[in-house]
PDB file of C-alpha atoms in Angstrom:
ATOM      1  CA  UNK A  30     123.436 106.090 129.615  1.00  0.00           C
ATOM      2  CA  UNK A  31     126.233 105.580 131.825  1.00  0.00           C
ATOM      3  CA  UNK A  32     129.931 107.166 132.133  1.00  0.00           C
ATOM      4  CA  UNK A  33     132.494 105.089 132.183  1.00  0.00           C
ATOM      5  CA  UNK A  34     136.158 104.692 130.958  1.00  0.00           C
ATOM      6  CA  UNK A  35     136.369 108.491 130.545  1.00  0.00           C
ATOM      7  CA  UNK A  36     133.795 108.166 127.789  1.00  0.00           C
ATOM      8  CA  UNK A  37     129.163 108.167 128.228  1.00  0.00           C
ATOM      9  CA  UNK A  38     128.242 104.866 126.557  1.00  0.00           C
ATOM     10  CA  UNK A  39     124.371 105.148 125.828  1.00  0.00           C
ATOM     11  CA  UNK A  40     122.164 102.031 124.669  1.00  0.00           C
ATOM     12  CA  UNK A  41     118.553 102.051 123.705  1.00  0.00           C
ATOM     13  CA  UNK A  42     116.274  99.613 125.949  1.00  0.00           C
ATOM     14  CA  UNK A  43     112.656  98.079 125.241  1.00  0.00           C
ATOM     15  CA  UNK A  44     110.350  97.402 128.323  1.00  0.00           C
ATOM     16  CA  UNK A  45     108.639  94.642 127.181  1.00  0.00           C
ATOM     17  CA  UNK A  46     105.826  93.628 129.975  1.00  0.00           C
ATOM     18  CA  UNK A  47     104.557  90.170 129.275  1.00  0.00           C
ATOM     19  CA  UNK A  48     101.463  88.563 130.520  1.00  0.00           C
ATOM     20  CA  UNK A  49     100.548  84.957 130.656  1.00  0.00           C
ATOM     21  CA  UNK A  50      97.940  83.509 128.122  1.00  0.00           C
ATOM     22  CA  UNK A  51      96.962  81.367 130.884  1.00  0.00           C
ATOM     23  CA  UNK A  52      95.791  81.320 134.017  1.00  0.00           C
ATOM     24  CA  UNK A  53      97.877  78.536 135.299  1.00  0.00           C
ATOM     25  CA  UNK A  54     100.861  80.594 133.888  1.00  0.00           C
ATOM     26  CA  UNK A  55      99.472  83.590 135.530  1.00  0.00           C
ATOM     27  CA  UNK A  56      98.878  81.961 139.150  1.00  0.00           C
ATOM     28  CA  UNK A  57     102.739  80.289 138.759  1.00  0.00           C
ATOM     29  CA  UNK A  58     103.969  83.492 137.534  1.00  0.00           C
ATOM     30  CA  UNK A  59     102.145  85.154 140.541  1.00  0.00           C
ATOM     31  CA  UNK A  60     103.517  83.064 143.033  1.00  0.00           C
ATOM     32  CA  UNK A  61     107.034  83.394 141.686  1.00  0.00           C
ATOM     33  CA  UNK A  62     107.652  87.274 141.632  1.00  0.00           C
ATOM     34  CA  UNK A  63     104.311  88.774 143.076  1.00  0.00           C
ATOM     35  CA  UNK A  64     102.803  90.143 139.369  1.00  0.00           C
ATOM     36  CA  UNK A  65     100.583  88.410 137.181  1.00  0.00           C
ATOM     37  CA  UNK A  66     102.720  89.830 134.282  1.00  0.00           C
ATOM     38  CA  UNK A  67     106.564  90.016 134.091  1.00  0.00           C
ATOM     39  CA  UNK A  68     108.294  93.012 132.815  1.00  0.00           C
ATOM     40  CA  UNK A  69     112.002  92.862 131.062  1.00  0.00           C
ATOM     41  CA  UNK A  70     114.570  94.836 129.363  1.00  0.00           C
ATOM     42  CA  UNK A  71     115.576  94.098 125.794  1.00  0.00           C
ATOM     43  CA  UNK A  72     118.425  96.223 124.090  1.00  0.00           C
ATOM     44  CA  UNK A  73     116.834  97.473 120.820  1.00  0.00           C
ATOM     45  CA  UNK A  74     120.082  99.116 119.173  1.00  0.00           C
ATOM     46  CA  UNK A  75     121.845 101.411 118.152  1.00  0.00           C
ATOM     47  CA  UNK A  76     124.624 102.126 121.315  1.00  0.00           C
ATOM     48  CA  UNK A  77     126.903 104.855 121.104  1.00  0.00           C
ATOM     49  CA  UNK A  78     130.192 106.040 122.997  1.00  0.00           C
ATOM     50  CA  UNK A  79     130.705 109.776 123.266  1.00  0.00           C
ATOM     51  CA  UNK A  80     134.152 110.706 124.216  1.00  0.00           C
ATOM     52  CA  UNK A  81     133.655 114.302 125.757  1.00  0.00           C
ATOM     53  CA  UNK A  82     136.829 116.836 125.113  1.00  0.00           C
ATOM     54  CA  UNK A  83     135.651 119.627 126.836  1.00  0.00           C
ATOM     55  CA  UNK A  84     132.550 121.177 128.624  1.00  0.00           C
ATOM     56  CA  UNK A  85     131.583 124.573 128.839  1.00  0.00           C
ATOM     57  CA  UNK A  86     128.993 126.645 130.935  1.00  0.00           C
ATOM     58  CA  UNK A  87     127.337 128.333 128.586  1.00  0.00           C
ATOM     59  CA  UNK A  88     125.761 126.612 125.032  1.00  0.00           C
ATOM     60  CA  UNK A  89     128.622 126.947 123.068  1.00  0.00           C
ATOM     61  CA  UNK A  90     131.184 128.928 124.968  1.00  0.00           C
ATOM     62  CA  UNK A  91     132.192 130.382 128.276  1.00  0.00           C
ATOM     63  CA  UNK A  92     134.285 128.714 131.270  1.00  0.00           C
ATOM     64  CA  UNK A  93     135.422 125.218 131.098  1.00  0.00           C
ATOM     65  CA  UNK A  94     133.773 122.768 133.588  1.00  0.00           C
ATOM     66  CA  UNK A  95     135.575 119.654 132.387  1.00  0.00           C
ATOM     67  CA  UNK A  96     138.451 119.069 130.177  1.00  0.00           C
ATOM     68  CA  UNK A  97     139.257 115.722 129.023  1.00  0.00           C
ATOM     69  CA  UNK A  98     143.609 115.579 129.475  1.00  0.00           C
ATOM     70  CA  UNK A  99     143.728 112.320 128.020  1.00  0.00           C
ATOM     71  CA  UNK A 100     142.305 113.512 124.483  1.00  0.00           C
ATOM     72  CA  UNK A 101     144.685 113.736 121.834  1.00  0.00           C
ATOM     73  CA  UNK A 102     143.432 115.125 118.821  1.00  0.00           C
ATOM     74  CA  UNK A 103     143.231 112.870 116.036  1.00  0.00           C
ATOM     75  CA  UNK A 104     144.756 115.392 113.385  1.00  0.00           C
ATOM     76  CA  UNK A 105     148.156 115.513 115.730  1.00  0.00           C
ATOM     77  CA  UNK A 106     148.449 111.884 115.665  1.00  0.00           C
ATOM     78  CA  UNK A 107     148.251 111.949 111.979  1.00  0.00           C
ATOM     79  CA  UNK A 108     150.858 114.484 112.106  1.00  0.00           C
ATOM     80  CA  UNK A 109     153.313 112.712 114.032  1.00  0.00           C
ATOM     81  CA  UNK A 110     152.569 109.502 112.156  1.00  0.00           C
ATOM     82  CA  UNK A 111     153.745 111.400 108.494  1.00  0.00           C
ATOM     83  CA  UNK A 112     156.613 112.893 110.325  1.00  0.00           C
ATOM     84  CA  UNK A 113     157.492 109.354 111.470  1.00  0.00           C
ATOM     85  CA  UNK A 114     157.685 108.194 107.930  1.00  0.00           C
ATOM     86  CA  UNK A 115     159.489 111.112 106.835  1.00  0.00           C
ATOM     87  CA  UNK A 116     162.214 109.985 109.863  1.00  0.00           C
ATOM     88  CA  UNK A 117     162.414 107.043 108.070  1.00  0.00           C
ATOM     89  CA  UNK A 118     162.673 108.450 104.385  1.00  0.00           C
ATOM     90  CA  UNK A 119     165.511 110.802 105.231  1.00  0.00           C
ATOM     91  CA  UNK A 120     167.667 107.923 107.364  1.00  0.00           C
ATOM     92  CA  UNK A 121     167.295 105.696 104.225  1.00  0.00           C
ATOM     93  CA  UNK A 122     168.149 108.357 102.047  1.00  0.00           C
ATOM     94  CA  UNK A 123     171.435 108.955 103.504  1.00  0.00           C
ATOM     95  CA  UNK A 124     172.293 105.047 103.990  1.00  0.00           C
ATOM     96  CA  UNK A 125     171.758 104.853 100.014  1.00  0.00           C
ATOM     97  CA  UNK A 126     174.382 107.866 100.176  1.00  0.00           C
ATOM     98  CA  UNK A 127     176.953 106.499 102.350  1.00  0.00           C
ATOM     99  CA  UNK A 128     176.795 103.239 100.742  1.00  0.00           C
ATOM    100  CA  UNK A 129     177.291 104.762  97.368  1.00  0.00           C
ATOM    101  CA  UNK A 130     180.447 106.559  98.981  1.00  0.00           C
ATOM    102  CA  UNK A 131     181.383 103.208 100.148  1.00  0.00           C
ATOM    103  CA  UNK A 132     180.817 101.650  96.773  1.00  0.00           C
ATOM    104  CA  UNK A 133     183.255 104.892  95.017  1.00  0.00           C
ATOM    105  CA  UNK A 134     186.168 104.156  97.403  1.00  0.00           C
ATOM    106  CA  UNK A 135     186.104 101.069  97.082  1.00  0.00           C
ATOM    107  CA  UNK A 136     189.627  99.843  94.882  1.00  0.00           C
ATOM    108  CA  UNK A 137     189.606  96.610  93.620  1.00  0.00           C
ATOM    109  CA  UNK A 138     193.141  94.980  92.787  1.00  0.00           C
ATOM    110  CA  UNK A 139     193.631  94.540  88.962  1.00  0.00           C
ATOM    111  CA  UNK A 140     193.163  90.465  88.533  1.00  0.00           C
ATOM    112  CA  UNK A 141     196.806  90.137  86.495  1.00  0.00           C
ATOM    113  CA  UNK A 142     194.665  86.431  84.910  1.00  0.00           C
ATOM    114  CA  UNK A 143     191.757  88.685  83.490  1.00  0.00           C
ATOM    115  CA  UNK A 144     192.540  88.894  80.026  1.00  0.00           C
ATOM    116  CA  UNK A 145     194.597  85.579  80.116  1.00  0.00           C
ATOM    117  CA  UNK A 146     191.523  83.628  78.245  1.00  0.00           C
ATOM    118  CA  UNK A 147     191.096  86.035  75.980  1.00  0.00           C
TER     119      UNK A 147
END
């Protein structure tokens, strides 16, 4: 694992030591990096990212040792999103209102040619 970004990213590795089937391989191999086998990493799943809020002393309590400032708890953000909406609710609310107003003031001239046709 690693800690980066504010967050600990952890991954899952293999070490996967090959050796050669031959010995020509072997001798090549040896001459190239000093082992008759070669060892390498794979990444064998599943990776994580924890994003720590807080961290206490004790197990589950005590003094704070780090707190995260940049967390913002999901529920508040959820919060401000509905109150958003409801912004946007109550100022098209009252434009339906004052165009209604609008619409009740509103005199239109008698046409004297209305009733000429009919």
């Amino acid at each position: 694992f690693y800690f980066a970004d504010g967050k600990i990213w952890v991954r899952n590795y293999q070490i996967l030591e090959e050796t050669a089937s031959t010995a020509k391989e072997a001798h090549s191999q040896k001459k190239l990096t000093g082992h008759s086998h070669s060892t390498s990493l794979i990444e064998i799943g599943p990776r994580f990212v924890l994003n720590p809020i807080r961290i206490f002393r004790g197990s589950f309590g005590g003094q704070s040792i780090y707190v995260n400032e940049e967390f913002v708890n999901p529920n508040i953000v959820r919060s401000m999103e509905k109150k958003e909406k409801g912004e946007k609710y109550v100022r098209r609310k009252g434009a339906e209102r004052k165009r209604k107003k609008r619409e009740e003031n509103l005199v239109v001239p008698e046409d004297p040619l209305a009733d000429v046709f009919h």
